[in-house]
mmCIF file of C-alpha atoms in Angstrom:
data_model
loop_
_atom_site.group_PDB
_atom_site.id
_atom_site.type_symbol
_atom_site.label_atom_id
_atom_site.label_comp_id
_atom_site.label_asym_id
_atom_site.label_seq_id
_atom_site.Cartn_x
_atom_site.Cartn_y
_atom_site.Cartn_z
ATOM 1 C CA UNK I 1 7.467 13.515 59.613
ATOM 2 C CA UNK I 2 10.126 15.699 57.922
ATOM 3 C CA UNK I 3 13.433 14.139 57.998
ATOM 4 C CA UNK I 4 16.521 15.783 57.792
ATOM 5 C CA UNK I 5 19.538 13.324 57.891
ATOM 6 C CA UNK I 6 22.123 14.469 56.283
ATOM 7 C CA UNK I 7 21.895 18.498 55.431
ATOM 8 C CA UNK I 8 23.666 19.560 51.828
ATOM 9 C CA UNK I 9 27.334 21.170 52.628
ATOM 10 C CA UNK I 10 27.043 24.979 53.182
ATOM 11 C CA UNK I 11 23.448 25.083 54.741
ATOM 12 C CA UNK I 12 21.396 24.971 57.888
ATOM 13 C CA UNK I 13 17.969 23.180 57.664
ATOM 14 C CA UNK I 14 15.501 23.756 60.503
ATOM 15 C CA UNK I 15 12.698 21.758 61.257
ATOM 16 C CA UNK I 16 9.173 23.618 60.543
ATOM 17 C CA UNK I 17 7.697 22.148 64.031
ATOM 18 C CA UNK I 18 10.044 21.285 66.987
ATOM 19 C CA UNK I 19 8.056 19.039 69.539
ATOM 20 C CA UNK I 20 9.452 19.582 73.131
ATOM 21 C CA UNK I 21 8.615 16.754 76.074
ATOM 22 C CA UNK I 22 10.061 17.346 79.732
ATOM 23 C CA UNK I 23 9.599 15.507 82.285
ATOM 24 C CA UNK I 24 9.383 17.023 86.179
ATOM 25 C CA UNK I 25 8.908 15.569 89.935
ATOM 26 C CA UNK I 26 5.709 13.644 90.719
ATOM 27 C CA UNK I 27 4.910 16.392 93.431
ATOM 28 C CA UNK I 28 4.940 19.469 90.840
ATOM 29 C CA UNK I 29 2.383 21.329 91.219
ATOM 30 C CA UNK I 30 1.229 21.377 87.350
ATOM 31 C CA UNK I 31 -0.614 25.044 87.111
ATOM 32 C CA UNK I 32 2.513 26.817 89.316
ATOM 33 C CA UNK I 33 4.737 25.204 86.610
ATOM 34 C CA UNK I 34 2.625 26.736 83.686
ATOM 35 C CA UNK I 35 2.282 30.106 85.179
ATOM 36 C CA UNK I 36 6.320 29.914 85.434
ATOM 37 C CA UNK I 37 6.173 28.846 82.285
ATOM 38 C CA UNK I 38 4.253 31.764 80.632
ATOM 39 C CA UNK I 39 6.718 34.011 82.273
ATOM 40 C CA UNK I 40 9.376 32.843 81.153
ATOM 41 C CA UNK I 41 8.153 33.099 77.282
ATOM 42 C CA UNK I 42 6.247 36.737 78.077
ATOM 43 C CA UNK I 43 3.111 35.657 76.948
ATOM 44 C CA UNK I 44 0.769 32.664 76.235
ATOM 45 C CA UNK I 45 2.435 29.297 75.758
ATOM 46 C CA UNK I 46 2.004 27.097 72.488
ATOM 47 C CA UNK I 47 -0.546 24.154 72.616
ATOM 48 C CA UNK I 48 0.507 21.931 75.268
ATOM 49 C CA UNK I 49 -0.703 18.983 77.530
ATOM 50 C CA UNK I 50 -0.154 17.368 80.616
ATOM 51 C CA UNK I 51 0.108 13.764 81.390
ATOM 52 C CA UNK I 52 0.983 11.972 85.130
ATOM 53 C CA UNK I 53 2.879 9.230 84.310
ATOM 54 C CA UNK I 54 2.197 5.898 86.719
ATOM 55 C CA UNK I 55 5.478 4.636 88.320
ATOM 56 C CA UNK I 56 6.382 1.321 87.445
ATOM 57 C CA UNK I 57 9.344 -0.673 86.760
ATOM 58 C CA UNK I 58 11.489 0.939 84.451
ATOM 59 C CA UNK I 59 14.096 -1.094 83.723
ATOM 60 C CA UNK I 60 11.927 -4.101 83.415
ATOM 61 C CA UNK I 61 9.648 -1.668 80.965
ATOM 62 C CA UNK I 62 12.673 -1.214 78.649
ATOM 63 C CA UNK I 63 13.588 -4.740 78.592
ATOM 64 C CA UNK I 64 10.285 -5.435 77.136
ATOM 65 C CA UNK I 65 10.885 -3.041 74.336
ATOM 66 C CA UNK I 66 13.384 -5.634 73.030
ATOM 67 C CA UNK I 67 13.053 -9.198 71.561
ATOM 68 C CA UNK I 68 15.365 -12.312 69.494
ATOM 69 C CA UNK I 69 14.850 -10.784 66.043
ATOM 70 C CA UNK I 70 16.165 -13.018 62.861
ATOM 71 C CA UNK I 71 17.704 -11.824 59.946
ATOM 72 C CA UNK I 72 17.899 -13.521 57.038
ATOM 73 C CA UNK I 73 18.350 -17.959 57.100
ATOM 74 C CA UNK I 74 20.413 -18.543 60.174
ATOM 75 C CA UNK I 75 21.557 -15.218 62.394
ATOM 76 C CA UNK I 76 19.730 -14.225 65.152
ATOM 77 C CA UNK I 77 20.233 -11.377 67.426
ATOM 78 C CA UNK I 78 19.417 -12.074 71.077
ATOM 79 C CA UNK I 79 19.442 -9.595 73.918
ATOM 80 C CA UNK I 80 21.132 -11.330 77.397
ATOM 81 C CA UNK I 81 17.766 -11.736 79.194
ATOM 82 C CA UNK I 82 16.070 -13.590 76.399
ATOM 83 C CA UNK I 83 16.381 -17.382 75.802
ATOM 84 C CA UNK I 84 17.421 -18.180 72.146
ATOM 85 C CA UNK I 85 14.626 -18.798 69.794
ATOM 86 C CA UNK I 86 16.531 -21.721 68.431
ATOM 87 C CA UNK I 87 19.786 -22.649 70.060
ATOM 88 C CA UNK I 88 21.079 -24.366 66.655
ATOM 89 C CA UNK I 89 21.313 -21.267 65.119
ATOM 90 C CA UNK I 90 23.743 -18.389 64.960
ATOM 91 C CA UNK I 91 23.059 -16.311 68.215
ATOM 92 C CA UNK I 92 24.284 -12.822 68.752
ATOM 93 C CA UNK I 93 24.018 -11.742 71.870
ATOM 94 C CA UNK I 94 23.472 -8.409 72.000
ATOM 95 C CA UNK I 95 22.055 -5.694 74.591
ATOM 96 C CA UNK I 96 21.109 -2.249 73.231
ATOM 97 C CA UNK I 97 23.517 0.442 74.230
ATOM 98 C CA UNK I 98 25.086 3.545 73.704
ATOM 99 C CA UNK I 99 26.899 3.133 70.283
ATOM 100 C CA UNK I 100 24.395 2.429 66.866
ATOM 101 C CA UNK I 101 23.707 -0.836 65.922
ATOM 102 C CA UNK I 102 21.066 -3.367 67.980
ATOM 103 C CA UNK I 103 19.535 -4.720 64.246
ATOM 104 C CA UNK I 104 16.459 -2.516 64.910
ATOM 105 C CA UNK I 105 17.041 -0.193 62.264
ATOM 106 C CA UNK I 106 16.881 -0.635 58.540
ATOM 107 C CA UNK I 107 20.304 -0.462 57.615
ATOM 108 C CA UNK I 108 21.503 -2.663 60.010
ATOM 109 C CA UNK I 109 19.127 -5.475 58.609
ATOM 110 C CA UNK I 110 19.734 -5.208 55.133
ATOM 111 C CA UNK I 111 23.718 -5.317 56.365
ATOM 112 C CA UNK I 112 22.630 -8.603 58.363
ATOM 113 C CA UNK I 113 20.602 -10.201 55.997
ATOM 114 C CA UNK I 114 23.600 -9.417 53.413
ATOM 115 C CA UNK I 115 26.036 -11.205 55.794
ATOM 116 C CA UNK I 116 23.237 -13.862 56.775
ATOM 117 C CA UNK I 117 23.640 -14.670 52.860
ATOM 118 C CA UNK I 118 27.120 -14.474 51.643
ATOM 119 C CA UNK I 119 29.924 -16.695 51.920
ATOM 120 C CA UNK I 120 32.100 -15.357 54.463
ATOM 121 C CA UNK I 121 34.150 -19.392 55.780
ATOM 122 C CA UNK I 122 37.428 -18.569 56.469
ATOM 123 C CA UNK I 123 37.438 -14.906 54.891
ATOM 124 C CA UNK I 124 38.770 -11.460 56.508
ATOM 125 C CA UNK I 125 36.024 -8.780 56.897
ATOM 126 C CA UNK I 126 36.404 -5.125 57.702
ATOM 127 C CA UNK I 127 33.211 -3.405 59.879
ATOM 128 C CA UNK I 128 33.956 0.211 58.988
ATOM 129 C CA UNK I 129 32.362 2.417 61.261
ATOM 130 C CA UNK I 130 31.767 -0.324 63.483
ATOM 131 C CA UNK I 131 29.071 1.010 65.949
ATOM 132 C CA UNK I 132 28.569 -1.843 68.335
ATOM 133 C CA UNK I 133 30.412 -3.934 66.322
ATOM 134 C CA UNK I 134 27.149 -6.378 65.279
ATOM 135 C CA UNK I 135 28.164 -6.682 61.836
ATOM 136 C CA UNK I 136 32.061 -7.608 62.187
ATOM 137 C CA UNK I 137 30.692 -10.140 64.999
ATOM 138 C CA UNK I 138 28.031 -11.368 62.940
ATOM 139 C CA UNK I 139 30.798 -11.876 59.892
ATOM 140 C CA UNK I 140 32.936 -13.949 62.532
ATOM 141 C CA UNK I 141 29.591 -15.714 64.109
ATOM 142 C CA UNK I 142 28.770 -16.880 60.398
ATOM 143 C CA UNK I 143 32.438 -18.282 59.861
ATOM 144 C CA UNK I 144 34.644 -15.157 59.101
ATOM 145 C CA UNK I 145 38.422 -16.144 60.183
ATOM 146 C CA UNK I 146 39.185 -12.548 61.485
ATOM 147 C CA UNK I 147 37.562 -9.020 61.401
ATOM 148 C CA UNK I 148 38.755 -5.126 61.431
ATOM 149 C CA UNK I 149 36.413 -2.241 63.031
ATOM 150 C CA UNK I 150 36.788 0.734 62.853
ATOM 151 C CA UNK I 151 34.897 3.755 64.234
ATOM 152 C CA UNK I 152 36.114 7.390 64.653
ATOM 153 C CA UNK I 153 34.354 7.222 68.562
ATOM 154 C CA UNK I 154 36.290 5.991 71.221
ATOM 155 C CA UNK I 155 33.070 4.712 72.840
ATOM 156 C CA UNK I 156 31.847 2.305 69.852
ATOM 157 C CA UNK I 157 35.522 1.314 69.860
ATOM 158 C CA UNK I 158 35.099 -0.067 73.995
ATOM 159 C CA UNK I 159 31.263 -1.306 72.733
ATOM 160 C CA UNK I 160 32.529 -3.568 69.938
ATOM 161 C CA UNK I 161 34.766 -5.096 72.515
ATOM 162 C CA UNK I 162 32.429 -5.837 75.139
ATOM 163 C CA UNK I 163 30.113 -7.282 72.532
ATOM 164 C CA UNK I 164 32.773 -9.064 71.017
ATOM 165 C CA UNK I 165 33.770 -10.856 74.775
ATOM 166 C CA UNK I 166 29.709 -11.538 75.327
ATOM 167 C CA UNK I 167 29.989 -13.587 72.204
ATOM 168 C CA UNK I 168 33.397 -15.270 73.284
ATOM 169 C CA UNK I 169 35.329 -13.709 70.781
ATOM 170 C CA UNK I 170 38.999 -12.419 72.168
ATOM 171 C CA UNK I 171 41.169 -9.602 70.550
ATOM 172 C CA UNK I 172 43.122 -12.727 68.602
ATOM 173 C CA UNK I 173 39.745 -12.878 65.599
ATOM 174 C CA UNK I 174 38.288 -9.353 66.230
ATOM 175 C CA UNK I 175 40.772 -6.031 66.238
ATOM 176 C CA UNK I 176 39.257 -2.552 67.172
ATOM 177 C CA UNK I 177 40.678 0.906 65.595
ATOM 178 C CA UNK I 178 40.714 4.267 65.188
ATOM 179 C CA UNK I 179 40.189 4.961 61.711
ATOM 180 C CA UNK I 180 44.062 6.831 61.610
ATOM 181 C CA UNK I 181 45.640 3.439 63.067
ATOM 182 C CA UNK I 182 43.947 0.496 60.791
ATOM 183 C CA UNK I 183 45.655 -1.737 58.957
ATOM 184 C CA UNK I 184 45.870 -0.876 55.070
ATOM 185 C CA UNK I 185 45.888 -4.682 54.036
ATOM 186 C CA UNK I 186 42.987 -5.378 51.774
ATOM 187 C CA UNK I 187 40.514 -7.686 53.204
ATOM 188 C CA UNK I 188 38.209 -9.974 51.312
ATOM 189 C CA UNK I 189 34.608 -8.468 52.584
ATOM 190 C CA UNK I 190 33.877 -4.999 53.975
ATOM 191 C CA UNK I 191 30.479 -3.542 55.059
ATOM 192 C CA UNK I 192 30.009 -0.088 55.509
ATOM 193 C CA UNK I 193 26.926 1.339 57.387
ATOM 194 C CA UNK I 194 27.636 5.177 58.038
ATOM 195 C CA UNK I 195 26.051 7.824 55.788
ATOM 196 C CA UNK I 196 26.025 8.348 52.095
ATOM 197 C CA UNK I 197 28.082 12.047 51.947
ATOM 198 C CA UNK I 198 31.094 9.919 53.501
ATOM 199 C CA UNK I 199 30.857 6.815 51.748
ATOM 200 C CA UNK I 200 30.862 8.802 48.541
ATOM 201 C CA UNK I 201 33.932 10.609 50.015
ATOM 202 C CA UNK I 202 35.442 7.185 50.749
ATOM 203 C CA UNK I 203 35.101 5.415 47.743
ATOM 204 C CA UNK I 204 38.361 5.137 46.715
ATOM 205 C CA UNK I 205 39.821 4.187 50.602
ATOM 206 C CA UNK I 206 37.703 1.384 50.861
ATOM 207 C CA UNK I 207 37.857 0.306 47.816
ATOM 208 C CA UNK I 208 41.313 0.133 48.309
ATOM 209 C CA UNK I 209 41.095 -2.059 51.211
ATOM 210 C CA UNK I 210 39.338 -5.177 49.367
ATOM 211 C CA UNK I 211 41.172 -7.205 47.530
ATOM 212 C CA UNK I 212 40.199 -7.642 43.809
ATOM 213 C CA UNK I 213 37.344 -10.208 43.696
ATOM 214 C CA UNK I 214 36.360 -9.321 47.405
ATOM 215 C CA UNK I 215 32.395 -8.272 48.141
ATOM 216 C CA UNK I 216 31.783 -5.164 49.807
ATOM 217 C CA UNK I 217 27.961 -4.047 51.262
ATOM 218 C CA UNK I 218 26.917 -0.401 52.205
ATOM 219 C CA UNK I 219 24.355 0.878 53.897
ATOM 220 C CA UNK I 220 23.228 3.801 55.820
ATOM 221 C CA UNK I 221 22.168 5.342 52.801
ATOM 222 C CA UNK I 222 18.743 6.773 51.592
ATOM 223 C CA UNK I 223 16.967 6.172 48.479
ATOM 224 C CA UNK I 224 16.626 9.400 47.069
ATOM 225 C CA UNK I 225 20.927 9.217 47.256
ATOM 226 C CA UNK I 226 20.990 5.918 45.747
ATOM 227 C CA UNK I 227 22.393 7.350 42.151
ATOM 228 C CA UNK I 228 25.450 9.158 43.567
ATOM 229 C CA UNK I 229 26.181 6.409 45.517
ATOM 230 C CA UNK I 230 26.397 4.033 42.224
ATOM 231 C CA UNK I 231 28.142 6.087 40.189
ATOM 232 C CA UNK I 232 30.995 6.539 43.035
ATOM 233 C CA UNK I 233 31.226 3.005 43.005
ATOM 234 C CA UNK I 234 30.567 1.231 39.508
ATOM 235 C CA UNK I 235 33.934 2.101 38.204
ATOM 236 C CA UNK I 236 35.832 -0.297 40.663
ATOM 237 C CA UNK I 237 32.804 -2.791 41.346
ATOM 238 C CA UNK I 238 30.383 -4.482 39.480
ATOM 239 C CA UNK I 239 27.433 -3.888 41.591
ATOM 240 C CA UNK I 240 24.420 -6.084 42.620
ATOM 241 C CA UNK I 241 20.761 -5.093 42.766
ATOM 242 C CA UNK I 242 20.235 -2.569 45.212
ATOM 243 C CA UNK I 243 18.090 -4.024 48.032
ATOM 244 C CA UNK I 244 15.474 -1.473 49.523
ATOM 245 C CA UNK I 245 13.778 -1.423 53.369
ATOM 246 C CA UNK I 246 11.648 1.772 54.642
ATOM 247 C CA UNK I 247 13.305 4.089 52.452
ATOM 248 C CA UNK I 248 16.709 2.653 52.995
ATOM 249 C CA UNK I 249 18.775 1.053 50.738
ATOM 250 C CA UNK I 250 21.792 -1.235 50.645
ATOM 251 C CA UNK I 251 24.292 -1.346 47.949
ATOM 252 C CA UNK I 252 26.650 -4.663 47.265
ATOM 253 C CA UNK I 253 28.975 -5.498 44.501
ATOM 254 C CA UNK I 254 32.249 -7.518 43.867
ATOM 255 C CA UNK I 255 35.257 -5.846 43.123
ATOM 256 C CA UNK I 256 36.447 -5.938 39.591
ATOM 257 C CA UNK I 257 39.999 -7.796 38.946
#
């Protein structure tokens, strides 16, 4: 209940509680692991429980965690083991992973539901900071001719491109970077779901990479930021209403000519 995303430059927040959970053999004995315990801090412990967790089938456990979820008119995001809701629609298959991005989380949705919304037929779209790469394979699953991602981790990098081959999409419609060896051509839609410091910091790069005329969407942003994100922006783009989920907020806008 006291987040700290995105500390101000020069300082070191801590967290007023810190809430530790481990997790030990079936067959520990629970009172010689307490004992141990008090030990090891030279003195009484802080209020704790203990709780025997029931095997059971793990994997199957997680799977459950995870369902089709729509966003917006036509997109739907389906994980491999699920049938799709409706098989007319646009279906991203998608299982969660290791890099961000599964349309669980705020920012991702809004990003979705932007891209669910806007005419991307036959247009170029960047993903910058690509994650998984759901929202540069959601801009080519709604019609986008090609897409750029780019991430500055290796890893999201190999993600994208698994998710991308799930989806049947081959290297020719989506191309993966590093952020040092993209392309400088501007595109005609970009979405950007990272965190407000950079995207402030990168206002001028990416609005360099749309052409004039060309829609951009950012996210990862919180709302208490929302005014330094508009004023790095409104000089180059005439912005849209900023749309608001949980305390997160998206910001779109078309780039002025």
């Amino acid at each position: 209940d006291q987040p700290i995303f995105e500390p101000d430059l020069g300082t070191t927040p801590l967290w007023s509680k810190t809430h530790l959970l481990a997790l030990f053999e079936s067959d520990t004995e629970a009172q010689a692991l307490i004992s141990h315990l008090r030990l090891l801090c030279q003195g009484e412990l802080p209020e704790y429980q203990i709780e025997h967790i029931d095997d059971q089938d793990w994997e199957r456990s997680w799977m459950d965690n995870f369902h089709p979820m729509r966003f917006g008119r036509r997109l739907w995001i389906v994980p491999s083991w699920h049938d799709a809701p409706e098989p007319g629609a646009v279906n991203l298959l998608l299982d969660p992973g290791l890099a961000f991005g599964t349309g669980t989380h705020p920012t991702t949705a809004l990003c979705l539901e932007w891209l669910d919304a806007e005419p991307v037929d036959g247009r170029e779209l960047i993903d910058f900071g690509c994650g998984s790469g759901i929202l540069a394979i959601a801009g080519l699953l709604l019609g986008a001719s090609h897409a750029r991602g780019t991430d500055i981790d290796p890893q999201a990098l190999e993600a994208s491109r698994d998710n991308a081959g799930r989806n049947g999409i081959d290297d020719h419609r989506l191309s993966l970077y590093l952020p040092e060896d993209m392309p400088r051509r501007p595109a005609d839609v970009l979405v950007a779901n990272i965190l407000a410091g950079p995207l402030v910091a990168l206002a001028d790069q990416l609005g360099a990479l749309l052409k004039p005329g060309g829609r951009l969407a950012l996210s990862g942003i919180l709302a208490e930021q929302t005014d330094d994100i508009l004023q790095a922006y409104a000089r180059e783009f005439a912005l849209d209403p900023v749309a608001e989920r949980d305390g997160w907020i998206r910001i779109s806008g078309t780039r002025r000519r």
